[in-house]
Coordinates of C-alpha atoms and ligand atoms in Angstrom, one line a residue:
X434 CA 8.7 22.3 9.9
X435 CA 8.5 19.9 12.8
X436 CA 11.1 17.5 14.0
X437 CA 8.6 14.6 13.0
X438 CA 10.6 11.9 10.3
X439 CA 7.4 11.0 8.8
X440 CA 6.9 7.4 7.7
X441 CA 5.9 6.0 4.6
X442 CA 5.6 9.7 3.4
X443 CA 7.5 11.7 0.5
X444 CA 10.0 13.9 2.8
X445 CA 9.5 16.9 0.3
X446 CA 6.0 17.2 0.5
X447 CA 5.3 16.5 4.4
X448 CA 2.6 17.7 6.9
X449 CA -1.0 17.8 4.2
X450 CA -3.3 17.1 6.4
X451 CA -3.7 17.4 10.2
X452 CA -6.3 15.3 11.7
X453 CA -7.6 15.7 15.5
X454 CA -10.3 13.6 16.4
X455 CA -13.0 11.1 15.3
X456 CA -16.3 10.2 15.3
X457 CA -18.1 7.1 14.1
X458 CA -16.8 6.6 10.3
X459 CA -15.8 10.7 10.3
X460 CA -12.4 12.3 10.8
X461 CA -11.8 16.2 11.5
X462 CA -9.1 18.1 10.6
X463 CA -7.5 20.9 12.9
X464 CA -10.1 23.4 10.8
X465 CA -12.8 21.1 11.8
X466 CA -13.3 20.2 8.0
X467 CA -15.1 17.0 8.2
X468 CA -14.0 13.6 6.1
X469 CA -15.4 10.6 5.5
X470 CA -12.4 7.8 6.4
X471 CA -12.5 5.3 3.5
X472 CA -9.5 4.1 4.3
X473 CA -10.4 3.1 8.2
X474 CA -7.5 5.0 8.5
X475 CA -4.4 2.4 7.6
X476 CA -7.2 -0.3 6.6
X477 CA -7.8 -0.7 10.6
X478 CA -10.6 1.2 12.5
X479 CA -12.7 -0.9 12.3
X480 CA -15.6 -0.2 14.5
X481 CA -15.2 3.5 13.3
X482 CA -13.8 6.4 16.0
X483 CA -15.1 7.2 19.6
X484 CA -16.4 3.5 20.1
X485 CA -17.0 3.9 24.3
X486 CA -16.7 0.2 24.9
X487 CA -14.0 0.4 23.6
X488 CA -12.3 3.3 25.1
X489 CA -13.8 2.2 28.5
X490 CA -11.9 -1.3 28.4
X491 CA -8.8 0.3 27.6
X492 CA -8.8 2.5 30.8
X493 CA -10.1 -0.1 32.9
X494 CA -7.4 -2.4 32.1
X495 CA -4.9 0.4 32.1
X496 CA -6.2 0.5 35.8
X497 CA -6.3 -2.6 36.3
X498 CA -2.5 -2.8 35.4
X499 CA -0.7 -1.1 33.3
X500 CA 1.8 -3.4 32.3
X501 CA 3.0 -6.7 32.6
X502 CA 4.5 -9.3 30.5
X503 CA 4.7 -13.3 29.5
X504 CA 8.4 -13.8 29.4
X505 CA 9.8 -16.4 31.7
X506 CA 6.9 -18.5 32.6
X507 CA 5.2 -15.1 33.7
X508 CA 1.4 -15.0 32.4
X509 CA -1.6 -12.9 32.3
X510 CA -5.4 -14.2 32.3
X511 CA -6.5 -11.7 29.1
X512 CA -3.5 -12.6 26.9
X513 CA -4.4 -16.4 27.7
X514 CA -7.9 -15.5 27.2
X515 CA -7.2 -14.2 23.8
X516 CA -4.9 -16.8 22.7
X517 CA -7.7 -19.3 23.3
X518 CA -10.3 -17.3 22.0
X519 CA -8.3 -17.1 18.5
X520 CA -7.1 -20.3 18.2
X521 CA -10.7 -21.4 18.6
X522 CA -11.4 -19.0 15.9
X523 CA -8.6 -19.4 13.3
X524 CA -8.7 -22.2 10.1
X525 CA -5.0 -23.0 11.7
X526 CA -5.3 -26.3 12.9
X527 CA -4.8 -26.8 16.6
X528 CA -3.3 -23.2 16.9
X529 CA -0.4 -21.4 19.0
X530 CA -0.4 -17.1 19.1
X531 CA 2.6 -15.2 20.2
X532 CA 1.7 -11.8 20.7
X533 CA 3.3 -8.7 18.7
X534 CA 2.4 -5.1 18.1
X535 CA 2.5 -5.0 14.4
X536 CA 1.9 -6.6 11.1
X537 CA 5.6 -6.2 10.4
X538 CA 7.0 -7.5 13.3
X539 CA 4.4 -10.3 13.7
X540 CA 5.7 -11.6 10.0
X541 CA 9.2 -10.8 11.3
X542 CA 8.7 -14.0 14.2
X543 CA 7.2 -16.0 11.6
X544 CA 10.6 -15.8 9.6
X545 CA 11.7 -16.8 12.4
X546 CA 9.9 -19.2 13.8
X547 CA 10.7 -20.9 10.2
X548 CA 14.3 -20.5 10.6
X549 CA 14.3 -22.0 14.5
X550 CA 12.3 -25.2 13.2
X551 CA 14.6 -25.3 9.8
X552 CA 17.6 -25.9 12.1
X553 CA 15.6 -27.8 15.1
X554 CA 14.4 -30.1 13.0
X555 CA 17.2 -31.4 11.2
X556 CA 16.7 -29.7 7.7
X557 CA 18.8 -26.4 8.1
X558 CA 18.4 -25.8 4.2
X559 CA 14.5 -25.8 4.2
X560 CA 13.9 -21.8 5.2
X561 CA 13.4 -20.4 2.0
X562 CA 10.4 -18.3 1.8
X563 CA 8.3 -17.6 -1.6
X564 CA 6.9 -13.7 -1.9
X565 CA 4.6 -12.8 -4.4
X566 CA 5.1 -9.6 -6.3
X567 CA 3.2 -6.8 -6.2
X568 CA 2.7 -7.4 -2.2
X569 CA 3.2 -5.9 1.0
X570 CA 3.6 -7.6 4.3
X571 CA 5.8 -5.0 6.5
X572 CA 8.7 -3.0 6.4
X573 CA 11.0 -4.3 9.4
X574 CA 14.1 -5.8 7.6
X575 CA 13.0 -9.4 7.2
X576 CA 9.2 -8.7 6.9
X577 CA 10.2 -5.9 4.3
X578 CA 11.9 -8.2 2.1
X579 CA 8.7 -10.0 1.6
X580 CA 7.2 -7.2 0.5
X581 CA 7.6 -6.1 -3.4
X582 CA 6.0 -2.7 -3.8
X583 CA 8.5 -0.6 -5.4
X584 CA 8.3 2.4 -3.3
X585 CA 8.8 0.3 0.0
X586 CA 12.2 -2.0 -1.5
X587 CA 14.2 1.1 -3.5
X588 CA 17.2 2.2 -1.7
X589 CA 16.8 -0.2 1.1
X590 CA 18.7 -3.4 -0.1
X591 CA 16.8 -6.1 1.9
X592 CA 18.4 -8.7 2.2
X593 CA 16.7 -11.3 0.1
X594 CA 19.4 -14.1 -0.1
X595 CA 20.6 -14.0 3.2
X596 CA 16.6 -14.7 4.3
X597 CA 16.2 -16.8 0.9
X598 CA 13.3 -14.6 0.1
X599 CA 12.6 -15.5 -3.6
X600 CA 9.6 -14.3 -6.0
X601 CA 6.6 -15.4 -7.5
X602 CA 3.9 -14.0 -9.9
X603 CA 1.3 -11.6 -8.3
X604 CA -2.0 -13.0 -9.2
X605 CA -3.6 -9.8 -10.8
X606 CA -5.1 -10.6 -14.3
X607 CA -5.9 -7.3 -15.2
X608 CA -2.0 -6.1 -15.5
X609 CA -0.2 -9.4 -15.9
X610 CA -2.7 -11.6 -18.1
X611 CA -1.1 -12.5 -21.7
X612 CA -3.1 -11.1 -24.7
X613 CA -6.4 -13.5 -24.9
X614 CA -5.4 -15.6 -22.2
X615 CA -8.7 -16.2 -20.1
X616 CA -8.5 -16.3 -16.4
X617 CA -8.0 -20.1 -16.1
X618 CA -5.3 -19.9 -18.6
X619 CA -3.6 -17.9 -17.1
X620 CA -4.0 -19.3 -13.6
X621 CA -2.7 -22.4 -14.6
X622 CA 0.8 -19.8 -16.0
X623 CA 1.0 -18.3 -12.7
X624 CA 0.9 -21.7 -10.9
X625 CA 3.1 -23.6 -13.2
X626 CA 5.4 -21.2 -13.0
X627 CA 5.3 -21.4 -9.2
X628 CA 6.0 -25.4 -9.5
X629 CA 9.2 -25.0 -11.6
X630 CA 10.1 -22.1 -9.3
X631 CA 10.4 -24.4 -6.1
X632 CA 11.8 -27.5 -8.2
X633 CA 14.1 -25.2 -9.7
X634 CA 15.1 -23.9 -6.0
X635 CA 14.5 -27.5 -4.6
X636 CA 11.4 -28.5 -3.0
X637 CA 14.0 -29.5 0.5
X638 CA 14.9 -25.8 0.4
X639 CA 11.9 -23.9 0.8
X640 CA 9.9 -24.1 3.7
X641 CA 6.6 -21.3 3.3
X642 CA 4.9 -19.6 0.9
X643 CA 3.2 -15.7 2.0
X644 CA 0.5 -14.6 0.4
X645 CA -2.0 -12.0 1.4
X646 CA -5.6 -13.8 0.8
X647 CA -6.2 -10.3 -1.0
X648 CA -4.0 -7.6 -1.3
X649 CA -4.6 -4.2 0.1
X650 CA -1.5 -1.6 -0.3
X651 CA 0.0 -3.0 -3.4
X652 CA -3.4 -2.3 -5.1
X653 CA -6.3 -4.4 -4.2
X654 CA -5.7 -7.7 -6.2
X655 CA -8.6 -10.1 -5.7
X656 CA -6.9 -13.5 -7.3
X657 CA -9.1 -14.6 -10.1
X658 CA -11.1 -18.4 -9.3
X659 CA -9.1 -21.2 -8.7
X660 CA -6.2 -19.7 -8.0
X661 CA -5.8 -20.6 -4.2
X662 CA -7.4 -24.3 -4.8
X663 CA -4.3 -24.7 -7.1
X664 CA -1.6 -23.1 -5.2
X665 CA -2.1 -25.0 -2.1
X666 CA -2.0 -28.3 -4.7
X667 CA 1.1 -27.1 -5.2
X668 CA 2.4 -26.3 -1.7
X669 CA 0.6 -29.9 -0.3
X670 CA 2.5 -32.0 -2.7
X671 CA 6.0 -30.3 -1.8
X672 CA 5.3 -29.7 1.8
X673 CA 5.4 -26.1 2.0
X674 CA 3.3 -24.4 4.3
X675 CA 0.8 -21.8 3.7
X676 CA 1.2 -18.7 5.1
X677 CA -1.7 -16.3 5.4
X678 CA -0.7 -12.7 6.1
X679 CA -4.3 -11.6 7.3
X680 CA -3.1 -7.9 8.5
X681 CA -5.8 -6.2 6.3
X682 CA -8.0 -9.2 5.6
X683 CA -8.5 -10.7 8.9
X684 CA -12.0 -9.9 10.9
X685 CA -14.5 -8.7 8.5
X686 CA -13.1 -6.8 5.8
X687 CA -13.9 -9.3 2.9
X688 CA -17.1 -10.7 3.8
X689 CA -16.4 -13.2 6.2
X690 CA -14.3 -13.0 9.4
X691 CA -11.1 -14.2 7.5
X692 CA -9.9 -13.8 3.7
X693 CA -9.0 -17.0 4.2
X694 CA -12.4 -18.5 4.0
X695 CA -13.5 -15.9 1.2
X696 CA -10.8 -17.0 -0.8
X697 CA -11.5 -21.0 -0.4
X698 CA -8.0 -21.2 1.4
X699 CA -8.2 -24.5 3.8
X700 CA -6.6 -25.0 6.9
X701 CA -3.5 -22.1 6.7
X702 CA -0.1 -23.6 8.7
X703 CA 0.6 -19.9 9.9
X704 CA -1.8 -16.9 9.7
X705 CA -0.7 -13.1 10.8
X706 CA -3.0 -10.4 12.2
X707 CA -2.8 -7.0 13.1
X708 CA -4.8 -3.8 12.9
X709 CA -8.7 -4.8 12.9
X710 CA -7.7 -7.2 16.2
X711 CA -8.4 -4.3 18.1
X712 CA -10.0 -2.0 15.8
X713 CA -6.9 -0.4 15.8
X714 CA -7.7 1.2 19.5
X715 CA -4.0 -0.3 20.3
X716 CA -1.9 -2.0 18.7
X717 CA -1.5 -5.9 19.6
X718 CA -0.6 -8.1 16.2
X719 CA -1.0 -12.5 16.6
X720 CA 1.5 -14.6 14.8
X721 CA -0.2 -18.1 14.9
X722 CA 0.8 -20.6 14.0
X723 CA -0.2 -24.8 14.1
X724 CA -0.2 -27.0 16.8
X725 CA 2.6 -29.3 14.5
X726 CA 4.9 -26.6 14.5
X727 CA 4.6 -25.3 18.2
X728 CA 5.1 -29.1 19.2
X729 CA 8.4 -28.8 17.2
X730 CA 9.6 -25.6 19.2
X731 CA 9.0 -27.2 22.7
X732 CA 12.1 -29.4 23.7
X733 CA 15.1 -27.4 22.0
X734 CA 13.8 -24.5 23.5
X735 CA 14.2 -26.5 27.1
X736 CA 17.3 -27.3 26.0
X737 CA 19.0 -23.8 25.2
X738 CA 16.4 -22.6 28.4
X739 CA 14.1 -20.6 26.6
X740 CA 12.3 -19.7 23.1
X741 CA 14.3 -16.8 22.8
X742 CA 12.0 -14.2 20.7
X743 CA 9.5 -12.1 21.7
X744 CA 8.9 -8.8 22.6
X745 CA 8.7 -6.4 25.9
X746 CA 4.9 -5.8 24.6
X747 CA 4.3 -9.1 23.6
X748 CA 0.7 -10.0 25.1
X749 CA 0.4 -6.3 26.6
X750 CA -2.5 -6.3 29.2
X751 CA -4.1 -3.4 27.6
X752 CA -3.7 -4.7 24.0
X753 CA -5.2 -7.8 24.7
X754 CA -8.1 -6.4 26.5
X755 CA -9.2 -4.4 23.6
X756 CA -8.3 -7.0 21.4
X757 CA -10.8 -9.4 23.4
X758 CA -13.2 -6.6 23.4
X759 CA -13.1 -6.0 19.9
X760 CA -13.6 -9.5 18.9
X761 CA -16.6 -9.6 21.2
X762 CA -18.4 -6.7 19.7
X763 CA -17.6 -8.2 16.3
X764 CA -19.5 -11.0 17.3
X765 CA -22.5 -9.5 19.4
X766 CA -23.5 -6.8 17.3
X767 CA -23.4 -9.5 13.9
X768 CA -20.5 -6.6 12.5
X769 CA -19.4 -9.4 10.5
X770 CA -22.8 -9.6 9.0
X771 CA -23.2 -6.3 8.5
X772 CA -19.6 -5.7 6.9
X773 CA -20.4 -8.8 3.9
X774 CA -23.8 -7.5 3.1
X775 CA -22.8 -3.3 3.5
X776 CA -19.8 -4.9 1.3
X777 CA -22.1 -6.1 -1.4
X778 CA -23.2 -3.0 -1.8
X779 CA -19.9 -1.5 -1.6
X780 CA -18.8 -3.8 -4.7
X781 CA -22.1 -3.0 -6.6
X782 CA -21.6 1.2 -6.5
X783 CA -18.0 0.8 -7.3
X784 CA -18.6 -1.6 -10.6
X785 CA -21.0 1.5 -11.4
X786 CA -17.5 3.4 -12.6
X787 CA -16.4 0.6 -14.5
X788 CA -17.9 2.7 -17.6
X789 CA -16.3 5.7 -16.7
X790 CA -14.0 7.2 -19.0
X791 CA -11.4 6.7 -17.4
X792 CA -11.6 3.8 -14.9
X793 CA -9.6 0.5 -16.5
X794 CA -10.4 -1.9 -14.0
X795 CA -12.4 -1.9 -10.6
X796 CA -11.6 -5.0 -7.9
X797 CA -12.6 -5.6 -4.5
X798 CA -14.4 -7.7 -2.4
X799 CA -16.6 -7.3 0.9
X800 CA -15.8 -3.7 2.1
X801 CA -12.3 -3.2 0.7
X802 CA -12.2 -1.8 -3.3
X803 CA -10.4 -0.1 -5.8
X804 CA -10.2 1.7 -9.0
X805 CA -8.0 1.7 -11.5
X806 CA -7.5 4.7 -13.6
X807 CA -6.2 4.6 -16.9
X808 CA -5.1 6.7 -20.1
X809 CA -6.0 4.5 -22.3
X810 CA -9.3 1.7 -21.5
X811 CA -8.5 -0.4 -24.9
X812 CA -4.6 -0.8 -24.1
X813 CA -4.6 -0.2 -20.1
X814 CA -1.9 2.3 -20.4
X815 CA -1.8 3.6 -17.2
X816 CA -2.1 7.8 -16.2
X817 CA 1.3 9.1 -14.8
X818 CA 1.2 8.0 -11.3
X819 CA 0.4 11.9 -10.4
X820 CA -3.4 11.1 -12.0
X821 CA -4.1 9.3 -9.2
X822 CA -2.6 11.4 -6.3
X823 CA -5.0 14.3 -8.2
X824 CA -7.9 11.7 -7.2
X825 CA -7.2 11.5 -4.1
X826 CA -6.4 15.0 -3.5
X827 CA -9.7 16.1 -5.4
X828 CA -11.8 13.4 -2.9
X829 CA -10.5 14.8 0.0
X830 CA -11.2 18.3 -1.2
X831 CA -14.8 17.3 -0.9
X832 CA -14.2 15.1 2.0
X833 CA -13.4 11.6 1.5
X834 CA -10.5 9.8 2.3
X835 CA -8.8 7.1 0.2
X836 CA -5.6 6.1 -1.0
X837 CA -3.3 6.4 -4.7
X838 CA -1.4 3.1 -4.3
X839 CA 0.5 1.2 -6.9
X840 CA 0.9 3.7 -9.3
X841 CA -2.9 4.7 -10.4
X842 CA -4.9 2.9 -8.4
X843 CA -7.3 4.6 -5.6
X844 CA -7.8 2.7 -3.1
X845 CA -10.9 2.4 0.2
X846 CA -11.9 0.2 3.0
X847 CA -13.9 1.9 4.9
X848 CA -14.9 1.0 9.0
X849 CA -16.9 -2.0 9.2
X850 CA -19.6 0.2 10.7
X851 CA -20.1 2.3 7.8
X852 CA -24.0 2.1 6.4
X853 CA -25.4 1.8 3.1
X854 CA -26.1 6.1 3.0
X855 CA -22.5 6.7 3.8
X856 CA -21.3 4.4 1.1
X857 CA -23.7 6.2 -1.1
X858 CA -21.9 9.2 0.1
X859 CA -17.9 7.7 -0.6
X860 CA -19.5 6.8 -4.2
X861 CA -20.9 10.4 -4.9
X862 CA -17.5 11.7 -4.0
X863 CA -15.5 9.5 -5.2
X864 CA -17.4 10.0 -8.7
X865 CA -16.4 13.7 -8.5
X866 CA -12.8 12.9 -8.2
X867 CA -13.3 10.7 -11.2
X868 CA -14.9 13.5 -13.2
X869 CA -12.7 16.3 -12.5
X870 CA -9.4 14.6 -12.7
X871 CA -10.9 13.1 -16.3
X872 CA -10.9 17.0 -17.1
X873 CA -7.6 17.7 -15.5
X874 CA -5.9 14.9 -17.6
X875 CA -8.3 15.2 -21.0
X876 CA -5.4 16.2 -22.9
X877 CA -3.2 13.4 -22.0
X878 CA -6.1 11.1 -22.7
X879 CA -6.3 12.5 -26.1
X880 CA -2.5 12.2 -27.0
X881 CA -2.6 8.5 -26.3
Ligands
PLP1717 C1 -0.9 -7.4 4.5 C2 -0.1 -6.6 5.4 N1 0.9 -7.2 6.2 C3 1.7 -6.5 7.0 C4 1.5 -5.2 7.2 C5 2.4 -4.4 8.1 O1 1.8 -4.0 9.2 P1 2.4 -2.8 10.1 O2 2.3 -1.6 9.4 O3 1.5 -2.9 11.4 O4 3.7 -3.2 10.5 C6 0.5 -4.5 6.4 C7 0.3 -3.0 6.6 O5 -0.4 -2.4 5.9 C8 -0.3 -5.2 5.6 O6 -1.2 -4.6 4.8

């Protein structure tokens, strides 16, 4: 056993899988056993492994200089670069980035951030925050309190009422619809109960609602029409800001460059982004935020002599040159365009298992998808959780990647590069998972 603590990992059954190195959508394993990532990794790669550009960019600004930092009225001109080049491309009105290194710690400043302007502005009780359940937005102790998923929150007592976290309904109709409710129906539950949540909190106590525009770890929840359109009603009429946590949706993955605009979700107050902002070549994560709030932060943070938050890699040199890179091979090589219409495809091969035996309930949108397996497709009764880590075992016997999540759901979200044969490929794979864990578990199938 090595000395490694490995994260986000059961401690009893460490160390499956060694990976060394990368190629375009590929991954090889230290028996140079070839995989096909559908998982871009942790939802990041983006442009795949062994892109040059961007591995050139990161040793020339590594050259360039190593290291150097924006606290103190120090700057440097790629992190300003980037800055502008984001806020020029976010729905956040008249937008202000501070610089991070990961989705957690990015939603971490936002907390904040909310807190700071809470007190700054004269309202000290409006800095409650409303979570969805059933999501994930980070681990670090305030950003992990946003997030619900059970095997992320037990043991670890976050502390939800000293950072006023409180919950709301996760939008996913397949598990938490009422019997014959349709999906308006029960979009108009979920958001009802969301308004007598915040008047039974108090509208002057809760300053931000989180959502992830679609969900990626907690199971790949694509909220059913309407939904967004009526939660920001909501918000708007109580003045709560929308907060977009974009860590998985931002740049590509859903069709369009943010989940934001798939989703119908208008002019975001705050917006978080991590991993595909540099492809995942090193890690850099934006909190932004609007110009209103920014304006708010400016003269009590002359008074005390500084905004005092940020970190000793906020707006790294390196980071922000790959970032800036990334962005610009997004752009010049149409990736975007690629991603929605490869991601058409994606969601038309993966409804193809919504007749298998033992798939309940298939979801996704643009190049991020899951199924959900099931015991039972008339009542949904799910396979023990242990069906689905079969799947993904099985899959990556035959070389793909992908990920059991949320009990029995397999997840993938593959590099934006990936082409129409290599989905073919995931597909033809992930069909023989399908198949032989329907044998494995025929029995319990039968008993239900
Ligand atoms: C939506 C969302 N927010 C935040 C995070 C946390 O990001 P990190 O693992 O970089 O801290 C994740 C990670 O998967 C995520 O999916």
């Amino acid at each position: 056993m090595s000395h490694v603590l490995y994260p986000s990992t059961n401690l009893a059954a460490t160390e499956q899988l060694s990976i060394e190195r990368g190629e375009g959508v590929y991954v090889y394993d230290n028996q140079g056993k070839r995989y096909l990532e559908g998982l871009a990794g942790l939802w990041c790669t983006a442009l795949g492994y062994g892109n040059q550009e961007l591995i050139e960019v990161t040793s020339e600004a590594m050259s360039k200089i190593a290291y150097t930092h924006l606290f103190g009225g120090k700057t440097h001109p790629v992190a300003v670069q980037l800055a502008d080049k984001l806020a020029d491309m976010v729905p956040t009105p008249d937008a202000k980035v501070l610089f991070g290194l990961s989705g957690s710690d990015a939603n971490d400043s936002h907390v904040k951030i909310l807190r700071y302007l809470s007190n700054v502005t004269g309202r000290p009780e409006k800095r409650k925050i409303i979570a969805r359940q059933r999501a994930y937005h980070g681990v670090t102790v305030a950003a992990g309190g946003l997030t619900s998923t059970p095997a992320n929150t037990a043991h670890f007592d976050a502390p939800l009422d000293a950072l006023g976290i409180v919950h709301t309904d996760a939008p996913f109709y397949y598990r938490e619809s009422l019997d014959g409710e349709t999906e308006e129906q029960f979009v108009d539950r979920i958001v009802g109960n969301l308004e007598k949540l915040i008047l039974e909190e108090g509208p002057e106590t809760i300053a931000a609602m989180i959502c992830e525009p679609v969900t990626g770890a907690s199971g790949v929840i694509v909220p059913p029409a309407g939904y967004y359109e009526k939660v920001l009603a909501v918000l708007r009429k109580y003045d709560i800001n929308f907060w977009a946590d974009e860590v998985i949706t931002g740049f590509g993955r859903t069709g369009n460059v943010f989940g934001c605009t798939t989703m119908g979700i208008d002019k975001p107050d705050q917006m978080t982004f991590a991993k595909m902002l540099s492809s995942a070549y090193f890690p850099i994560s934006a909190t932004v935020i609007k110009g209103e709030m920014y304006e708010k932060l400016v003269e009590p943070s002359s008074k005390v002599g500084m905004f005092g938050h940020g970190y000793t890699y906020s707006g790294h040199p390196v980071g922000c040159a790959v970032a800036l890179k990334a962005l610009e091979i997004y752009e010049r090589d149409d990736v975007y365009g690629h991603a929605a219409q490869v991601g058409e495809y994606l969601q038309q091969r993966l409804r193809e298992f919504e007749d298998h035996e033992i798939v309940g309930n298939v979801r996704g949108v643009g190049l991020i998808g899951a199924v959900e397996i099931v015991a039972d497709k008339t009542t949904r009764e799910p396979f023990d959780p242990s069906a689905a880590g079969y799947l993904q075992q099985t899959c990556q016997e035959h070389g793909l990647i992908g990920r059991a999540l949320a009990g029995t759901t397999f997840a993938v979200c593959p590099p934006l590069i990936i082409t129409r044969e290599q989905i073919d490929e995931l597909i033809d794979i992930l069909k023989k998972g399908l198949d032989a864990t329907a044998a494995k578990y025929a029995s319990v199938r039968r008993a239900s």
